[in-house]
Amino acid sequence: MKILVINTGSSSIKYQLFDMPEGTVMASGLVERIGESNSVLTHKYFKDEAYTHRIEQAITDHKEGLNLVVNLLCDSTHGVLQDTSEIKGVGHRVVHGGETFQQPTLIDEPVIAAIEANIPLAPLHNPANLTGIEVARSIFSVPQVAIFDTAFHQSIPPYAYHYALPHELYETYRIRRYGFHGTSHMFVAKAAAQFLGRPKDELNFITIHLGNGASIAAIQNGQSVDTSMGMTPLEGIIMGTRSGDIDPAIHSYLAKQTGKSIQEIDTLLNKQSGLKGICGSNDMRDILVQREEGNALAKLAVEMYSYRIKKYIGAYFAVLGKVDSLIFTAGIGQNSKEIRSEVCQGLKGLGIEIDSDKNANRSDSPQAIQTTDSPVKILVIPTNEELEIAEETLEVIST
Ligand code: AMP
């Protein structure tokens, strides 16, 4: 069965077409700069081998973009389908499900209204996700499913998700911790259980998603019980351009000292901070090279980055009591032996000991990189959020 997965941004559409349940990718691509004169559609399709086709033309809106994608999917040269009717379901990534959505959900009018009601919690993302849903519903008359970044973390208990603010702020504005990257944390937890050959509801994990955005989750018996991101993705560990945890009093101090508005400070913390703020780059590959070349700020950035992750590992160890496995994933987690090594350094007392030879081995498949004596398994597991969305879509439309 063919399932199309769509991730819509304010000026972009990312897509992947899967043949399920095998999970084979038939085509994937990205429409960028929608609404500008220099829009680009990069379409990859997989037949006997992988091919890429690029279209550069003005694409006025998301509907035009998705229609171009659908035409390409069925095109006799670049396509992989005879007809769009072969697509039996569409899965949409939706960033914020608030407290409304604990599960992947079949989309209908009340679901759309509930995603709209959560716009104040994700004012940039949810409107774009809704545009994708609206456009896809105008093109396909098949069931469509919303998969929420926040849903996996809805199992976090109240003492972990509440902020110590006046309670009426939670009642009125739903201010609480929600967490994000849920699809990725869930995917790698499932993959780790499979790799270890044990049921996921008997295992405790600390999952460490280190991409440009980054978060850590404490997973107990297959359920998220805490995570580092909060009401927004700004909280937690240091990210590419986000500060992660800071003293909340810095906001008002900065406003007083610099005269910056709340909006400007928000932009500073989300877009100009993190690794980029510390050393000028948010690309970990560049930062590691610069550190080798003796750049003191690159060295500081790596030290701060690894130290902050280590502190969360300690905290989540205490939360879970027993940890079966640490799982590294996403761009930095999967690819940087340096960061994995620095994060795990000095954690022997917690039963975490990395094997430097295994850690140096690069692989696209899940692998274990702990020493034979390390009680805690250290796993590197490539994440695949799109495949997780396709699997959940299939599950919802099959029931
Ligand atoms: P993602 O958001 O998951 O695509 O991850 C992006 C981050 O992964 C960027 O900071 C990249 O520099 C980093 N990354 C990708 N490949 C490597 C690598 N080989 N070594 C270190 N960092 C990497």
PDB file of C-alpha atoms in Angstrom, residues 140-378:
ATOM      1  CA  PHE A 140      -6.594  13.440  -2.364  1.00  0.00           C
ATOM      2  CA  SER A 141      -9.859  11.878  -1.289  1.00  0.00           C
ATOM      3  CA  VAL A 142      -8.155   9.246   0.904  1.00  0.00           C
ATOM      4  CA  PRO A 143      -7.882   9.076   4.726  1.00  0.00           C
ATOM      5  CA  GLN A 144      -5.310  11.467   6.149  1.00  0.00           C
ATOM      6  CA  VAL A 145      -3.629  11.168   9.524  1.00  0.00           C
ATOM      7  CA  ALA A 146      -1.999  13.789  11.771  1.00  0.00           C
ATOM      8  CA  ILE A 147       1.107  12.691  13.685  1.00  0.00           C
ATOM      9  CA  PHE A 148       2.071  15.121  16.446  1.00  0.00           C
ATOM     10  CA  ASP A 149       5.628  15.899  17.618  1.00  0.00           C
ATOM     11  CA  THR A 150       4.251  16.338  21.129  1.00  0.00           C
ATOM     12  CA  ALA A 151       2.015  13.234  21.367  1.00  0.00           C
ATOM     13  CA  PHE A 152       4.637  10.725  22.569  1.00  0.00           C
ATOM     14  CA  HIS A 153       5.406  12.956  25.573  1.00  0.00           C
ATOM     15  CA  GLN A 154       1.799  13.172  26.762  1.00  0.00           C
ATOM     16  CA  SER A 155       2.598  10.309  29.170  1.00  0.00           C
ATOM     17  CA  ILE A 156       4.895  12.615  31.198  1.00  0.00           C
ATOM     18  CA  PRO A 157       3.435  12.896  34.732  1.00  0.00           C
ATOM     19  CA  PRO A 158       2.135  16.240  36.086  1.00  0.00           C
ATOM     20  CA  TYR A 159       5.011  16.706  38.560  1.00  0.00           C
ATOM     21  CA  ALA A 160       7.390  16.639  35.586  1.00  0.00           C
ATOM     22  CA  TYR A 161       5.383  18.715  33.121  1.00  0.00           C
ATOM     23  CA  HIS A 162       4.247  21.584  35.371  1.00  0.00           C
ATOM     24  CA  TYR A 163       6.280  24.766  35.742  1.00  0.00           C
ATOM     25  CA  ALA A 164       6.384  26.293  39.205  1.00  0.00           C
ATOM     26  CA  LEU A 165       4.246  29.252  38.128  1.00  0.00           C
ATOM     27  CA  PRO A 166       0.861  30.382  39.478  1.00  0.00           C
ATOM     28  CA  HIS A 167      -1.447  27.483  38.695  1.00  0.00           C
ATOM     29  CA  GLU A 168      -4.009  29.679  36.956  1.00  0.00           C
ATOM     30  CA  LEU A 169      -1.480  30.288  34.166  1.00  0.00           C
ATOM     31  CA  TYR A 170      -1.703  26.591  33.359  1.00  0.00           C
ATOM     32  CA  GLU A 171      -5.494  26.676  33.619  1.00  0.00           C
ATOM     33  CA  THR A 172      -5.840  29.750  31.403  1.00  0.00           C
ATOM     34  CA  TYR A 173      -2.984  29.519  28.932  1.00  0.00           C
ATOM     35  CA  ARG A 174      -2.001  25.812  29.109  1.00  0.00           C
ATOM     36  CA  ILE A 175       1.544  26.819  30.080  1.00  0.00           C
ATOM     37  CA  ARG A 176       3.321  23.527  30.803  1.00  0.00           C
ATOM     38  CA  ARG A 177       6.055  21.385  29.313  1.00  0.00           C
ATOM     39  CA  TYR A 178       5.000  19.455  26.188  1.00  0.00           C
ATOM     40  CA  GLY A 179       8.248  18.247  24.620  1.00  0.00           C
ATOM     41  CA  PHE A 180       8.961  17.712  20.915  1.00  0.00           C
ATOM     42  CA  HIS A 181      10.769  15.289  18.558  1.00  0.00           C
ATOM     43  CA  GLY A 182       8.335  12.666  19.896  1.00  0.00           C
ATOM     44  CA  THR A 183       8.243  10.780  16.593  1.00  0.00           C
ATOM     45  CA  SER A 184      12.026  10.430  16.616  1.00  0.00           C
ATOM     46  CA  HIS A 185      12.294   9.434  20.296  1.00  0.00           C
ATOM     47  CA  MET A 186       9.593   6.820  19.767  1.00  0.00           C
ATOM     48  CA  PHE A 187      11.138   5.501  16.541  1.00  0.00           C
ATOM     49  CA  VAL A 188      14.598   4.966  18.047  1.00  0.00           C
ATOM     50  CA  ALA A 189      13.142   3.440  21.233  1.00  0.00           C
ATOM     51  CA  LYS A 190      11.221   0.908  19.131  1.00  0.00           C
ATOM     52  CA  ALA A 191      14.273   0.230  16.954  1.00  0.00           C
ATOM     53  CA  ALA A 192      16.470  -0.202  20.062  1.00  0.00           C
ATOM     54  CA  ALA A 193      14.062  -2.729  21.580  1.00  0.00           C
ATOM     55  CA  GLN A 194      14.103  -4.637  18.294  1.00  0.00           C
ATOM     56  CA  PHE A 195      17.912  -4.458  18.167  1.00  0.00           C
ATOM     57  CA  LEU A 196      18.157  -5.749  21.744  1.00  0.00           C
ATOM     58  CA  GLY A 197      15.563  -8.445  20.998  1.00  0.00           C
ATOM     59  CA  ARG A 198      13.372  -7.476  23.978  1.00  0.00           C
ATOM     60  CA  PRO A 199       9.875  -5.952  24.323  1.00  0.00           C
ATOM     61  CA  LYS A 200      10.043  -2.153  24.576  1.00  0.00           C
ATOM     62  CA  ASP A 201       7.643  -2.100  27.547  1.00  0.00           C
ATOM     63  CA  GLU A 202      10.304  -3.867  29.650  1.00  0.00           C
ATOM     64  CA  LEU A 203      13.106  -1.440  28.816  1.00  0.00           C
ATOM     65  CA  ASN A 204      14.286   1.939  30.095  1.00  0.00           C
ATOM     66  CA  PHE A 205      16.097   4.269  27.713  1.00  0.00           C
ATOM     67  CA  ILE A 206      17.653   7.700  27.610  1.00  0.00           C
ATOM     68  CA  THR A 207      17.213   8.794  23.974  1.00  0.00           C
ATOM     69  CA  ILE A 208      19.512  11.599  22.824  1.00  0.00           C
ATOM     70  CA  HIS A 209      18.368  13.310  19.606  1.00  0.00           C
ATOM     71  CA  LEU A 210      21.203  15.609  18.495  1.00  0.00           C
ATOM     72  CA  GLY A 211      20.308  17.379  15.247  1.00  0.00           C
ATOM     73  CA  ASN A 212      20.210  21.098  14.612  1.00  0.00           C
ATOM     74  CA  GLY A 213      17.305  20.978  17.072  1.00  0.00           C
ATOM     75  CA  ALA A 214      18.137  18.661  19.960  1.00  0.00           C
ATOM     76  CA  SER A 215      16.379  17.007  22.866  1.00  0.00           C
ATOM     77  CA  ILE A 216      16.711  14.147  25.343  1.00  0.00           C
ATOM     78  CA  ALA A 217      13.952  11.888  26.641  1.00  0.00           C
ATOM     79  CA  ALA A 218      13.679   9.543  29.612  1.00  0.00           C
ATOM     80  CA  ILE A 219      11.697   6.505  28.484  1.00  0.00           C
ATOM     81  CA  GLN A 220      10.385   4.052  31.079  1.00  0.00           C
ATOM     82  CA  ASN A 221       8.873   0.776  29.910  1.00  0.00           C
ATOM     83  CA  GLY A 222       8.311   2.260  26.446  1.00  0.00           C
ATOM     84  CA  GLN A 223       6.683   5.501  27.673  1.00  0.00           C
ATOM     85  CA  SER A 224       8.130   8.989  27.804  1.00  0.00           C
ATOM     86  CA  VAL A 225       8.355  10.142  31.443  1.00  0.00           C
ATOM     87  CA  ASP A 226      10.415  13.298  30.903  1.00  0.00           C
ATOM     88  CA  THR A 227      12.033  15.267  28.118  1.00  0.00           C
ATOM     89  CA  SER A 228      14.320  18.270  27.867  1.00  0.00           C
ATOM     90  CA  MET A 229      12.230  20.528  25.589  1.00  0.00           C
ATOM     91  CA  GLY A 230       9.407  22.404  27.248  1.00  0.00           C
ATOM     92  CA  MET A 231       6.378  24.444  26.272  1.00  0.00           C
ATOM     93  CA  THR A 232       8.420  25.385  23.202  1.00  0.00           C
ATOM     94  CA  PRO A 233      11.504  23.764  21.644  1.00  0.00           C
ATOM     95  CA  LEU A 234      13.723  26.424  23.256  1.00  0.00           C
ATOM     96  CA  GLU A 235      14.199  24.645  26.592  1.00  0.00           C
ATOM     97  CA  GLY A 236      16.762  21.936  27.309  1.00  0.00           C
ATOM     98  CA  ILE A 237      20.193  21.154  25.914  1.00  0.00           C
ATOM     99  CA  ILE A 238      22.240  23.490  23.717  1.00  0.00           C
ATOM    100  CA  MET A 239      21.141  23.397  20.049  1.00  0.00           C
ATOM    101  CA  GLY A 240      22.387  24.749  16.720  1.00  0.00           C
ATOM    102  CA  THR A 241      20.926  28.221  17.255  1.00  0.00           C
ATOM    103  CA  ARG A 242      18.795  27.821  20.423  1.00  0.00           C
ATOM    104  CA  SER A 243      20.160  28.600  23.874  1.00  0.00           C
ATOM    105  CA  GLY A 244      18.460  25.725  25.688  1.00  0.00           C
ATOM    106  CA  ASP A 245      18.097  26.215  29.478  1.00  0.00           C
ATOM    107  CA  ILE A 246      18.986  29.666  30.758  1.00  0.00           C
ATOM    108  CA  ASP A 247      18.120  31.669  33.855  1.00  0.00           C
ATOM    109  CA  PRO A 248      14.671  33.133  33.009  1.00  0.00           C
ATOM    110  CA  ALA A 249      15.749  36.428  34.622  1.00  0.00           C
ATOM    111  CA  ILE A 250      18.146  36.957  31.694  1.00  0.00           C
ATOM    112  CA  HIS A 251      15.136  38.035  29.587  1.00  0.00           C
ATOM    113  CA  SER A 252      14.282  41.061  31.686  1.00  0.00           C
ATOM    114  CA  TYR A 253      17.936  41.899  32.350  1.00  0.00           C
ATOM    115  CA  LEU A 254      18.648  41.869  28.602  1.00  0.00           C
ATOM    116  CA  ALA A 255      15.569  43.952  27.898  1.00  0.00           C
ATOM    117  CA  LYS A 256      16.666  46.561  30.458  1.00  0.00           C
ATOM    118  CA  GLN A 257      20.302  46.643  29.379  1.00  0.00           C
ATOM    119  CA  THR A 258      19.836  46.587  25.605  1.00  0.00           C
ATOM    120  CA  GLY A 259      16.360  48.046  25.087  1.00  0.00           C
ATOM    121  CA  LYS A 260      15.478  45.022  22.937  1.00  0.00           C
ATOM    122  CA  SER A 261      11.812  44.094  22.613  1.00  0.00           C
ATOM    123  CA  ILE A 262      10.415  40.741  23.762  1.00  0.00           C
ATOM    124  CA  GLN A 263      10.196  39.692  20.106  1.00  0.00           C
ATOM    125  CA  GLU A 264      13.864  40.578  19.516  1.00  0.00           C
ATOM    126  CA  ILE A 265      14.956  38.661  22.606  1.00  0.00           C
ATOM    127  CA  ASP A 266      12.882  35.686  21.474  1.00  0.00           C
ATOM    128  CA  THR A 267      14.673  35.776  18.107  1.00  0.00           C
ATOM    129  CA  LEU A 268      18.053  36.131  19.851  1.00  0.00           C
ATOM    130  CA  LEU A 269      17.416  33.043  22.000  1.00  0.00           C
ATOM    131  CA  ASN A 270      15.991  30.919  19.172  1.00  0.00           C
ATOM    132  CA  LYS A 271      18.056  31.973  16.177  1.00  0.00           C
ATOM    133  CA  GLN A 272      21.286  33.615  17.341  1.00  0.00           C
ATOM    134  CA  SER A 273      22.229  31.563  20.379  1.00  0.00           C
ATOM    135  CA  GLY A 274      23.270  27.941  20.987  1.00  0.00           C
ATOM    136  CA  LEU A 275      26.395  26.753  19.157  1.00  0.00           C
ATOM    137  CA  LYS A 276      26.095  29.641  16.709  1.00  0.00           C
ATOM    138  CA  GLY A 277      25.978  32.193  19.499  1.00  0.00           C
ATOM    139  CA  ILE A 278      28.956  30.691  21.316  1.00  0.00           C
ATOM    140  CA  CYS A 279      31.349  30.245  18.396  1.00  0.00           C
ATOM    141  CA  GLY A 280      29.730  31.618  15.232  1.00  0.00           C
ATOM    142  CA  SER A 281      28.744  28.325  13.572  1.00  0.00           C
ATOM    143  CA  ASN A 282      25.846  25.929  14.095  1.00  0.00           C
ATOM    144  CA  ASP A 283      27.387  23.181  11.970  1.00  0.00           C
ATOM    145  CA  MET A 284      29.045  20.662  14.282  1.00  0.00           C
ATOM    146  CA  ARG A 285      31.358  19.451  11.487  1.00  0.00           C
ATOM    147  CA  ASP A 286      32.821  22.966  11.100  1.00  0.00           C
ATOM    148  CA  ILE A 287      33.020  23.450  14.854  1.00  0.00           C
ATOM    149  CA  LEU A 288      35.006  20.234  15.334  1.00  0.00           C
ATOM    150  CA  VAL A 289      37.422  21.260  12.548  1.00  0.00           C
ATOM    151  CA  GLN A 290      37.806  24.725  14.077  1.00  0.00           C
ATOM    152  CA  ARG A 291      38.509  23.193  17.465  1.00  0.00           C
ATOM    153  CA  GLU A 292      41.267  21.066  15.899  1.00  0.00           C
ATOM    154  CA  GLU A 293      42.720  24.268  14.452  1.00  0.00           C
ATOM    155  CA  GLY A 294      42.934  25.756  17.932  1.00  0.00           C
ATOM    156  CA  ASN A 295      39.843  27.985  17.929  1.00  0.00           C
ATOM    157  CA  ALA A 296      39.153  28.629  21.642  1.00  0.00           C
ATOM    158  CA  LEU A 297      35.453  29.437  21.178  1.00  0.00           C
ATOM    159  CA  ALA A 298      34.876  26.254  19.151  1.00  0.00           C
ATOM    160  CA  LYS A 299      36.521  24.320  22.003  1.00  0.00           C
ATOM    161  CA  LEU A 300      34.291  26.063  24.531  1.00  0.00           C
ATOM    162  CA  ALA A 301      31.171  25.336  22.422  1.00  0.00           C
ATOM    163  CA  VAL A 302      31.935  21.589  22.289  1.00  0.00           C
ATOM    164  CA  GLU A 303      32.700  21.491  26.019  1.00  0.00           C
ATOM    165  CA  MET A 304      29.478  23.303  26.905  1.00  0.00           C
ATOM    166  CA  TYR A 305      27.446  21.179  24.498  1.00  0.00           C
ATOM    167  CA  SER A 306      28.724  17.852  25.839  1.00  0.00           C
ATOM    168  CA  TYR A 307      28.588  18.954  29.478  1.00  0.00           C
ATOM    169  CA  ARG A 308      24.931  19.979  29.222  1.00  0.00           C
ATOM    170  CA  ILE A 309      23.988  16.609  27.684  1.00  0.00           C
ATOM    171  CA  LYS A 310      25.912  14.822  30.430  1.00  0.00           C
ATOM    172  CA  LYS A 311      23.966  16.720  33.118  1.00  0.00           C
ATOM    173  CA  TYR A 312      20.668  15.582  31.577  1.00  0.00           C
ATOM    174  CA  ILE A 313      21.903  11.973  31.419  1.00  0.00           C
ATOM    175  CA  GLY A 314      22.621  12.169  35.151  1.00  0.00           C
ATOM    176  CA  ALA A 315      19.196  13.657  35.847  1.00  0.00           C
ATOM    177  CA  TYR A 316      17.361  11.063  33.750  1.00  0.00           C
ATOM    178  CA  PHE A 317      19.378   8.261  35.321  1.00  0.00           C
ATOM    179  CA  ALA A 318      17.974   9.422  38.660  1.00  0.00           C
ATOM    180  CA  VAL A 319      14.465   9.678  37.165  1.00  0.00           C
ATOM    181  CA  LEU A 320      14.573   6.151  35.711  1.00  0.00           C
ATOM    182  CA  GLY A 321      16.505   4.368  38.480  1.00  0.00           C
ATOM    183  CA  LYS A 322      17.692   1.737  36.017  1.00  0.00           C
ATOM    184  CA  VAL A 323      18.814   2.441  32.441  1.00  0.00           C
ATOM    185  CA  ASP A 324      19.131  -0.336  29.861  1.00  0.00           C
ATOM    186  CA  SER A 325      20.466   1.817  27.096  1.00  0.00           C
ATOM    187  CA  LEU A 326      21.591   5.280  26.029  1.00  0.00           C
ATOM    188  CA  ILE A 327      20.601   5.921  22.423  1.00  0.00           C
ATOM    189  CA  PHE A 328      22.297   8.503  20.219  1.00  0.00           C
ATOM    190  CA  THR A 329      20.502   9.674  17.081  1.00  0.00           C
ATOM    191  CA  ALA A 330      20.077  12.474  14.449  1.00  0.00           C
ATOM    192  CA  GLY A 331      22.823  14.341  12.541  1.00  0.00           C
ATOM    193  CA  ILE A 332      25.311  14.809  15.386  1.00  0.00           C
ATOM    194  CA  GLY A 333      24.274  11.784  17.473  1.00  0.00           C
ATOM    195  CA  GLN A 334      24.619   9.405  14.529  1.00  0.00           C
ATOM    196  CA  ASN A 335      27.725  10.897  12.959  1.00  0.00           C
ATOM    197  CA  SER A 336      29.963  12.453  15.566  1.00  0.00           C
ATOM    198  CA  LYS A 337      32.187  10.001  17.418  1.00  0.00           C
ATOM    199  CA  GLU A 338      33.790  12.990  19.161  1.00  0.00           C
ATOM    200  CA  ILE A 339      30.546  14.201  20.748  1.00  0.00           C
ATOM    201  CA  ARG A 340      29.457  10.677  21.758  1.00  0.00           C
ATOM    202  CA  SER A 341      32.841  10.077  23.335  1.00  0.00           C
ATOM    203  CA  GLU A 342      32.899  13.400  25.199  1.00  0.00           C
ATOM    204  CA  VAL A 343      29.332  12.981  26.457  1.00  0.00           C
ATOM    205  CA  CYS A 344      30.088   9.503  27.845  1.00  0.00           C
ATOM    206  CA  GLN A 345      33.452  10.417  29.361  1.00  0.00           C
ATOM    207  CA  GLY A 346      33.515  10.021  33.151  1.00  0.00           C
ATOM    208  CA  LEU A 347      30.218   8.112  33.347  1.00  0.00           C
ATOM    209  CA  LYS A 348      31.760   4.758  34.278  1.00  0.00           C
ATOM    210  CA  GLY A 349      30.295   5.169  37.763  1.00  0.00           C
ATOM    211  CA  LEU A 350      26.832   5.041  36.150  1.00  0.00           C
ATOM    212  CA  GLY A 351      27.753   1.882  34.222  1.00  0.00           C
ATOM    213  CA  ILE A 352      28.269   3.785  30.965  1.00  0.00           C
ATOM    214  CA  GLU A 353      31.532   3.014  29.186  1.00  0.00           C
ATOM    215  CA  ILE A 354      32.138   3.612  25.500  1.00  0.00           C
ATOM    216  CA  ASP A 355      34.428   1.410  23.372  1.00  0.00           C
ATOM    217  CA  SER A 356      36.531   3.789  21.289  1.00  0.00           C
ATOM    218  CA  ASP A 357      37.033   1.354  18.387  1.00  0.00           C
ATOM    219  CA  LYS A 358      33.333   0.549  18.104  1.00  0.00           C
ATOM    220  CA  ASN A 359      32.521   4.256  18.501  1.00  0.00           C
ATOM    221  CA  ALA A 360      34.772   5.083  15.531  1.00  0.00           C
ATOM    222  CA  ASN A 361      32.921   2.648  13.276  1.00  0.00           C
ATOM    223  CA  ARG A 362      30.534   4.471  10.915  1.00  0.00           C
ATOM    224  CA  SER A 363      27.337   2.603  10.032  1.00  0.00           C
ATOM    225  CA  ASP A 364      23.867   3.315   8.642  1.00  0.00           C
ATOM    226  CA  SER A 365      22.426   0.470  10.712  1.00  0.00           C
ATOM    227  CA  PRO A 366      21.870   0.378  14.480  1.00  0.00           C
ATOM    228  CA  GLN A 367      25.030  -0.497  16.375  1.00  0.00           C
ATOM    229  CA  ALA A 368      26.184  -0.998  19.970  1.00  0.00           C
ATOM    230  CA  ILE A 369      29.312   0.928  20.959  1.00  0.00           C
ATOM    231  CA  GLN A 370      29.776   0.098  24.664  1.00  0.00           C
ATOM    232  CA  THR A 371      32.641  -1.925  26.115  1.00  0.00           C
ATOM    233  CA  THR A 372      31.954  -5.556  26.997  1.00  0.00           C
ATOM    234  CA  ASP A 373      31.967  -4.552  30.717  1.00  0.00           C
ATOM    235  CA  SER A 374      29.535  -1.646  30.356  1.00  0.00           C
ATOM    236  CA  PRO A 375      26.220  -2.602  32.022  1.00  0.00           C
ATOM    237  CA  VAL A 376      24.416   0.140  30.082  1.00  0.00           C
ATOM    238  CA  LYS A 377      24.287  -0.453  26.341  1.00  0.00           C
ATOM    239  CA  ILE A 378      25.253   2.583  24.260  1.00  0.00           C
TER     240      ILE A 378
END
